Tab-separated table of C-alpha atoms in Angstrom:
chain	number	residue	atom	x	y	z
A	1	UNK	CA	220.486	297.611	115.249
A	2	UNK	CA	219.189	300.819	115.786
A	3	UNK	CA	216.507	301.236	119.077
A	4	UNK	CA	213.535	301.467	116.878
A	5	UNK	CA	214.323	297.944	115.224
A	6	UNK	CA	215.028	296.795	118.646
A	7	UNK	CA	211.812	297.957	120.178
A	8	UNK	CA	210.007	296.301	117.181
A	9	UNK	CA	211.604	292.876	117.207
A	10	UNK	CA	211.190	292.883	121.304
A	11	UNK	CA	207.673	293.820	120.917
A	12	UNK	CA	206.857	290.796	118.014
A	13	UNK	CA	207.244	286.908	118.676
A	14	UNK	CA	208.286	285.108	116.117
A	15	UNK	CA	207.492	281.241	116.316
A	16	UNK	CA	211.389	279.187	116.545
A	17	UNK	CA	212.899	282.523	116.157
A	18	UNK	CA	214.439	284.331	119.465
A	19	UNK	CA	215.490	287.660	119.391
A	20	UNK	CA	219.425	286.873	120.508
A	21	UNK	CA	220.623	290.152	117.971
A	22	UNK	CA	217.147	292.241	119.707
A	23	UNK	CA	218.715	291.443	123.173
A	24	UNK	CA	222.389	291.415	122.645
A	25	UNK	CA	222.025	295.097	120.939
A	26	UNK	CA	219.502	296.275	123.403
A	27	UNK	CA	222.243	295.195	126.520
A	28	UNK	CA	224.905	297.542	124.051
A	29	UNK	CA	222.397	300.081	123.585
A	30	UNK	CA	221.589	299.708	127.481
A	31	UNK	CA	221.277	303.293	128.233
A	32	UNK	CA	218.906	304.268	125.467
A	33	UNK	CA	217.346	301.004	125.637
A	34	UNK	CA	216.428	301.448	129.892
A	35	UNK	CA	214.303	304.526	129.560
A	36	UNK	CA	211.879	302.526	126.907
A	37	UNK	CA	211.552	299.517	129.946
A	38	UNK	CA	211.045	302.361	132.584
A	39	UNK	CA	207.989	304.229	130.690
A	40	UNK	CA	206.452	301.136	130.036
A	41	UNK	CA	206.800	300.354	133.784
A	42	UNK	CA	204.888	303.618	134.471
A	43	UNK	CA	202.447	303.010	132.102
A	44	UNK	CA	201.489	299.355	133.013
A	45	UNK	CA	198.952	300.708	135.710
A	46	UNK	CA	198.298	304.211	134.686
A	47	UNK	CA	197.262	303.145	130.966
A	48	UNK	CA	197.596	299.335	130.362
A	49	UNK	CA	199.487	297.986	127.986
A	50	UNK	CA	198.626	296.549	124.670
A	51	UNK	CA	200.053	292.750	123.540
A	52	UNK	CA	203.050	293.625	121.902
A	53	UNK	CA	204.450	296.584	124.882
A	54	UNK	CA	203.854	293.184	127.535
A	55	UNK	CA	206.015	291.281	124.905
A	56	UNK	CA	208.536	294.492	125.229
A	57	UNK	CA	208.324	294.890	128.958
A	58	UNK	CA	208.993	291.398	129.704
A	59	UNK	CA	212.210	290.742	127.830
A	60	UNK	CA	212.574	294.561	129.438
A	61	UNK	CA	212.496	293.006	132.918
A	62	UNK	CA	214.674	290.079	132.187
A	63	UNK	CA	217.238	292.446	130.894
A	64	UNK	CA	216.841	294.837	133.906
A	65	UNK	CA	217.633	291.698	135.965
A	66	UNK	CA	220.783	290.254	134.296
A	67	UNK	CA	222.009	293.808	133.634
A	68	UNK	CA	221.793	294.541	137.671
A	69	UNK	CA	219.821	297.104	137.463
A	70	UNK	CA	219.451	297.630	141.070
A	71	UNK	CA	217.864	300.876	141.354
A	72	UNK	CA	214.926	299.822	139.014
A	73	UNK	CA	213.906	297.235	142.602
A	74	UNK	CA	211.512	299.643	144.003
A	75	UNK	CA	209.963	300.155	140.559
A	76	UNK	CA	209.199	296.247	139.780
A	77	UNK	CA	208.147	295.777	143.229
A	78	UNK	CA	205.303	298.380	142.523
A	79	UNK	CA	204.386	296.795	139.201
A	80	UNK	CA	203.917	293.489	140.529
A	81	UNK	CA	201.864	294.662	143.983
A	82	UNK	CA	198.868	293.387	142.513
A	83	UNK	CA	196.122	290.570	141.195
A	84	UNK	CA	198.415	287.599	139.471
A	85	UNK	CA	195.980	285.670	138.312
A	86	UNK	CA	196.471	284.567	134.359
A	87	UNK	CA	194.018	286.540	133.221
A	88	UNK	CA	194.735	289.912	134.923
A	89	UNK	CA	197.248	292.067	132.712
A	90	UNK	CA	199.797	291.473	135.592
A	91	UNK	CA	199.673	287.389	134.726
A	92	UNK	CA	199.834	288.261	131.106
A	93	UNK	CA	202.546	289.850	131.736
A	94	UNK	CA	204.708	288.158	133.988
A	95	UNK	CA	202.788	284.274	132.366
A	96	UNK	CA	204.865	281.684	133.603
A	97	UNK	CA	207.154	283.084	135.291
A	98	UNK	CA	205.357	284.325	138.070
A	99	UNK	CA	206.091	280.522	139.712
A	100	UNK	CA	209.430	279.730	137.873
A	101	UNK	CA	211.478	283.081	137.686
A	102	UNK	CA	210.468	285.428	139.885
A	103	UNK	CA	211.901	284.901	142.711
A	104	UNK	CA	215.268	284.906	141.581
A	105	UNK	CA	214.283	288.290	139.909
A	106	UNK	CA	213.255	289.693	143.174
A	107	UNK	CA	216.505	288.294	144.621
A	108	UNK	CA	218.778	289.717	142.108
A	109	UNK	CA	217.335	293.466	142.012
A	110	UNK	CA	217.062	293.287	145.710
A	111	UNK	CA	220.980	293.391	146.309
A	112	UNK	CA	220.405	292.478	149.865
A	113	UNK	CA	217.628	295.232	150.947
A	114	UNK	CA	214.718	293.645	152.354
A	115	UNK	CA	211.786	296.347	153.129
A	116	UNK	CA	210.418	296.202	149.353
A	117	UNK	CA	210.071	292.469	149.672
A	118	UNK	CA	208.312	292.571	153.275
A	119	UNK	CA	206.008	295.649	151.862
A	120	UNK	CA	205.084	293.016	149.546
A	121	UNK	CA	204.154	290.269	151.456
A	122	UNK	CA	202.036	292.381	153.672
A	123	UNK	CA	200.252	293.567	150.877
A	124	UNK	CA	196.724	293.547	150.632
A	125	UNK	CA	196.194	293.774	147.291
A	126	UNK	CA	199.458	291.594	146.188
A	127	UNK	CA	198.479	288.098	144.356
A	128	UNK	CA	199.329	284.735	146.392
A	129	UNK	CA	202.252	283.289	143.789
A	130	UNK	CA	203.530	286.532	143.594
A	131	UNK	CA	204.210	286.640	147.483
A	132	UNK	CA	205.044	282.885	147.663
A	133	UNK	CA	208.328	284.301	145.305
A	134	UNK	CA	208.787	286.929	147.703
A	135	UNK	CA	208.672	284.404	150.337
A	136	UNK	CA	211.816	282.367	148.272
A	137	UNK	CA	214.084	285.709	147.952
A	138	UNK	CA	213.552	287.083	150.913
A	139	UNK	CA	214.904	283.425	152.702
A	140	UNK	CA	217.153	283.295	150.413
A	141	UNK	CA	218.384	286.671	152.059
A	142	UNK	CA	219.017	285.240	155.212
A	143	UNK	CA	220.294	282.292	153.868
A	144	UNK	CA	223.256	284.364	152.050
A	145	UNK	CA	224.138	286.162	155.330
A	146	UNK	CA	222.076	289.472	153.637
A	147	UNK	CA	219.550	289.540	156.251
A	148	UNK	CA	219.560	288.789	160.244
A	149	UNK	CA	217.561	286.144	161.672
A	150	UNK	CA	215.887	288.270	164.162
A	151	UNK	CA	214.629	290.835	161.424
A	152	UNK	CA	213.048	287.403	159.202
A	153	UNK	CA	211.890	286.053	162.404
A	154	UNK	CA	209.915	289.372	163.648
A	155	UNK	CA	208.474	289.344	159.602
A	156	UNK	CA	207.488	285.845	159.921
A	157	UNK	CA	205.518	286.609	163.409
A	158	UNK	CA	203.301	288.846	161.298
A	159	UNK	CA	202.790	286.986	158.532
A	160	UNK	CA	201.543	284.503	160.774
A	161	UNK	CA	198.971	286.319	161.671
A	162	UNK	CA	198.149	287.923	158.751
A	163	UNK	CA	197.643	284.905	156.487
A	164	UNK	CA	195.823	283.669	159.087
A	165	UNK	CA	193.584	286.676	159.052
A	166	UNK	CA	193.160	285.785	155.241
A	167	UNK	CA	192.706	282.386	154.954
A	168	UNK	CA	195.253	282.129	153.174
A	169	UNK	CA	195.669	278.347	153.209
A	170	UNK	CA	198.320	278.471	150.520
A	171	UNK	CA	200.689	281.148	151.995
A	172	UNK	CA	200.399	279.333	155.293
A	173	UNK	CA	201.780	276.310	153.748
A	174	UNK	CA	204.587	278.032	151.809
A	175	UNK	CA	205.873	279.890	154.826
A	176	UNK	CA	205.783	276.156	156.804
A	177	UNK	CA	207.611	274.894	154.048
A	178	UNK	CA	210.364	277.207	154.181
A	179	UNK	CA	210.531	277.112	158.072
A	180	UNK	CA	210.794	273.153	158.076
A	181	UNK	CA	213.306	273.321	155.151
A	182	UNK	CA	215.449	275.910	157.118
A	183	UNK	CA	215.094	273.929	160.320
A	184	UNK	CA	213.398	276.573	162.281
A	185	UNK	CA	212.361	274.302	164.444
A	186	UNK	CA	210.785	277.159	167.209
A	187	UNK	CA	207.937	277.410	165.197
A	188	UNK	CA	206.904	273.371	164.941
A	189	UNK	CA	204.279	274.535	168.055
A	190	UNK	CA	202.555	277.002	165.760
A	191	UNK	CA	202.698	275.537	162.914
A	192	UNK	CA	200.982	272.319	164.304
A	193	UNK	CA	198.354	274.268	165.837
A	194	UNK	CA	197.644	275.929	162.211
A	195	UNK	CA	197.688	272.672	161.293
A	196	UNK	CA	195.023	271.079	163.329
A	197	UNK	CA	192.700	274.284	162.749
A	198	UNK	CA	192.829	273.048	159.332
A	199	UNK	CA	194.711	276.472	158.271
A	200	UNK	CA	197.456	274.169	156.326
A	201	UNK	CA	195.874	271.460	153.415
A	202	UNK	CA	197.409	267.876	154.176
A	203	UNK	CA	198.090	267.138	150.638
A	204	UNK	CA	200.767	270.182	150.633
A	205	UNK	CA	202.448	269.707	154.060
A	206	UNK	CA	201.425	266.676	155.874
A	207	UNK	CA	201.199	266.594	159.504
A	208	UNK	CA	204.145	263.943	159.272
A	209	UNK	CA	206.225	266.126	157.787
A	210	UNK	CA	205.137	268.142	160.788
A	211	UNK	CA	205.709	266.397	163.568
A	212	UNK	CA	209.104	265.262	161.978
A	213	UNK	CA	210.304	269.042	161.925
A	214	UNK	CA	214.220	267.405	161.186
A	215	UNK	CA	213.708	264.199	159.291
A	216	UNK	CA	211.372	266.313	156.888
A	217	UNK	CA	213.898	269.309	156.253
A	218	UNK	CA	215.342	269.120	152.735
A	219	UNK	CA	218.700	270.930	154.530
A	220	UNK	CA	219.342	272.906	151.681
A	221	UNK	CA	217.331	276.194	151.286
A	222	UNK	CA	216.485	278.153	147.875
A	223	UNK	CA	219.855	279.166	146.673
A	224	UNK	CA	221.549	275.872	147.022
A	225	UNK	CA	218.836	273.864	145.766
A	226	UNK	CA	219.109	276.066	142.725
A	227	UNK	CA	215.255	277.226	143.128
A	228	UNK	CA	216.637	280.978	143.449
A	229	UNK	CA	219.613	282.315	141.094
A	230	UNK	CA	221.944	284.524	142.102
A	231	UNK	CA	222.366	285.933	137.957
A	232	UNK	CA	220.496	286.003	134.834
A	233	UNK	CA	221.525	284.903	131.128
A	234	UNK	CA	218.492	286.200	129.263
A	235	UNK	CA	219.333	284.578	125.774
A	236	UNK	CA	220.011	281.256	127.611
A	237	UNK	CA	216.762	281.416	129.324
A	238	UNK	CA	214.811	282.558	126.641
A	239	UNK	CA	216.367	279.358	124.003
A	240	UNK	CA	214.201	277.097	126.685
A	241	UNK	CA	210.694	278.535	125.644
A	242	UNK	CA	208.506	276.538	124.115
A	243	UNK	CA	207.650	279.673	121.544
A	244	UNK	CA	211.203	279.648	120.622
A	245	UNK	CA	211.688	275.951	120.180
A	246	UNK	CA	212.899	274.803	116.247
A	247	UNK	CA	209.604	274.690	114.350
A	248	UNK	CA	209.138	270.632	113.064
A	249	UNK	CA	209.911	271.053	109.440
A	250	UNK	CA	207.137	268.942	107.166
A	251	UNK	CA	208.789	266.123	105.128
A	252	UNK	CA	208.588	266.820	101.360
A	253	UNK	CA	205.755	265.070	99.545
A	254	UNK	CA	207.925	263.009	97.175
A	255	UNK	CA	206.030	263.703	93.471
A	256	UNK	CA	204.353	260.762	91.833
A	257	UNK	CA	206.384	259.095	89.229
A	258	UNK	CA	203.922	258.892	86.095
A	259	UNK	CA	205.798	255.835	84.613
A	260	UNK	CA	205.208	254.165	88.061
A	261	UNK	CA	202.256	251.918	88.891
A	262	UNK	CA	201.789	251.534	92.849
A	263	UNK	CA	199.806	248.053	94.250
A	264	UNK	CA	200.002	246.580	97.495
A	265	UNK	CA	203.064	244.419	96.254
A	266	UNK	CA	205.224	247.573	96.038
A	267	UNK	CA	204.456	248.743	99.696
A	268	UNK	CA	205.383	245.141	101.132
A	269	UNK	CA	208.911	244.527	101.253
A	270	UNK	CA	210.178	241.982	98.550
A	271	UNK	CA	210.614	239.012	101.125
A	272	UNK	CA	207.479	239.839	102.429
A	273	UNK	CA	205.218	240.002	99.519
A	274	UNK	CA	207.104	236.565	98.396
A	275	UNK	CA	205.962	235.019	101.665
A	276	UNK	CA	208.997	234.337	102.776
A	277	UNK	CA	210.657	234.552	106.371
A	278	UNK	CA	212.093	237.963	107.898
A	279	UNK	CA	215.531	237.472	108.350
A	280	UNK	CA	217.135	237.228	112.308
């Protein structure tokens, strides 16, 4: 395929049809194919993008992901600094996979560098679910050896704070989450106290689950549990969307037999229509 036919069948979803010969020519095409994904990164705030460049920038992003596209991190970290909600262009853009996907896409493009991720979380302008994936990666970074304790831990101090700052009730409980899960158990103090100011909602963390910093810990964190990938396989990912799924073919309307005369008797099985018993 030449790049205009793969820019046009990127940019166009078609119902039980996904674009596996768009994708596998784009990733052999990868170097005339990148600078299309890297305009339409610049453009996304400047200009705004219309519905079929989002469809094109998001399979654009996947690729960027599985194809390791490491200096392209600082790029995506700008483009998603910024109001998630679905009906912002950023959650058009990113739709579902702003609570399923992206934090194994922050992971990946991160390659172990940590600084975009904690500009992100301080962010002021950055949505919630966009930081609570930032959250994921950048444990998942310490969890794969990529990032020192003491570095998360003086990050976590501030986000402390600055959640608190924000009300951020939902942040709060993510980060308490992930600090039960990894067994930090130095922070059970603060997070009670958050806890009891009513800073952390009961039906997401409990104060059980609290108070039992151990027995609660799922003692597996985000990479072993699976919740963050460490690689992408766009076409297998993209076979699981529900746009993509086999369309339900209609049975055939079988054509009326003029000879034929249809009663009541003829929709009854034989036995039936006789009365008689069902067999077994």
């Amino acid at each position: 395929m030449k790049l205009e036919q793969i820019i046009v069948r990127l940019s166009t979803i078609v119902k039980g049809k996904p674009p596996v010969d768009a994708i596998q020519a784009a990733k052999a095409n990868w170097q005339e194919f990148l600078p299309v994904i890297t305009k339409l990164m610049d453009k996304f705030h400047e200009e705004g993008l219309t519905e079929q460049e989002d469809n094109l920038l998001f399979i654009g992003i996947l690729l960027l992901v599985e194809m390791q596209q490491y200096d392209q991190f600082e790029a995506f970290i700008a483009l998603c600094d910024g109001d998630d909600e679905y009906a912002a262009p950023l959650g058009r853009l990113l739709g579902d996979s702003v609570t399923e996907g992206l934090s194994s896409y922050f992971y990946i493009l991160a390659n172990g560098r940590h600084q975009p991720l904690e500009q992100l979380l301080l962010s002021q302008t950055c949505g919630e679910y966009i930081r609570n994936s930032a959250l994921d990666a950048i444990f998942s970074q310490y969890e794969s050896g990529q990032l020192p304790k003491n570095t998360l831990t003086a990050l976590v101090d501030r986000l402390l704070v600055l959640y608190k700052e924000q009300d951020d009730f939902y942040l709060i409980g993510s980060l308490a989450d992930l600090l039960i899960n990894y067994q930090w158990q130095t922070y059970q103090g603060a997070i009670l106290a958050l806890h009891n100011e009513n800073y952390i909602e009961s039906f997401s963390l409990s104060i059980t689950s609290i108070e039992k910093w151990q027995a609660a810990g799922k003692n597996e964190g985000s990479l072993a549990s699976g919740l963050v990938k460490k690689e992408l396989d766009v076409i297998k990912d993209i076979k699981r969307w529900i746009c993509y799924q086999p369309v339900p073919q209609k049975p055939p309307v079988p054509k009326k037999d003029k000879n034929s005369h249809l009663t009541i008797k003829t929709l009854i099985p034989k036995h039936n229509a006789l009365g008689e018993k069902e067999p077994g």
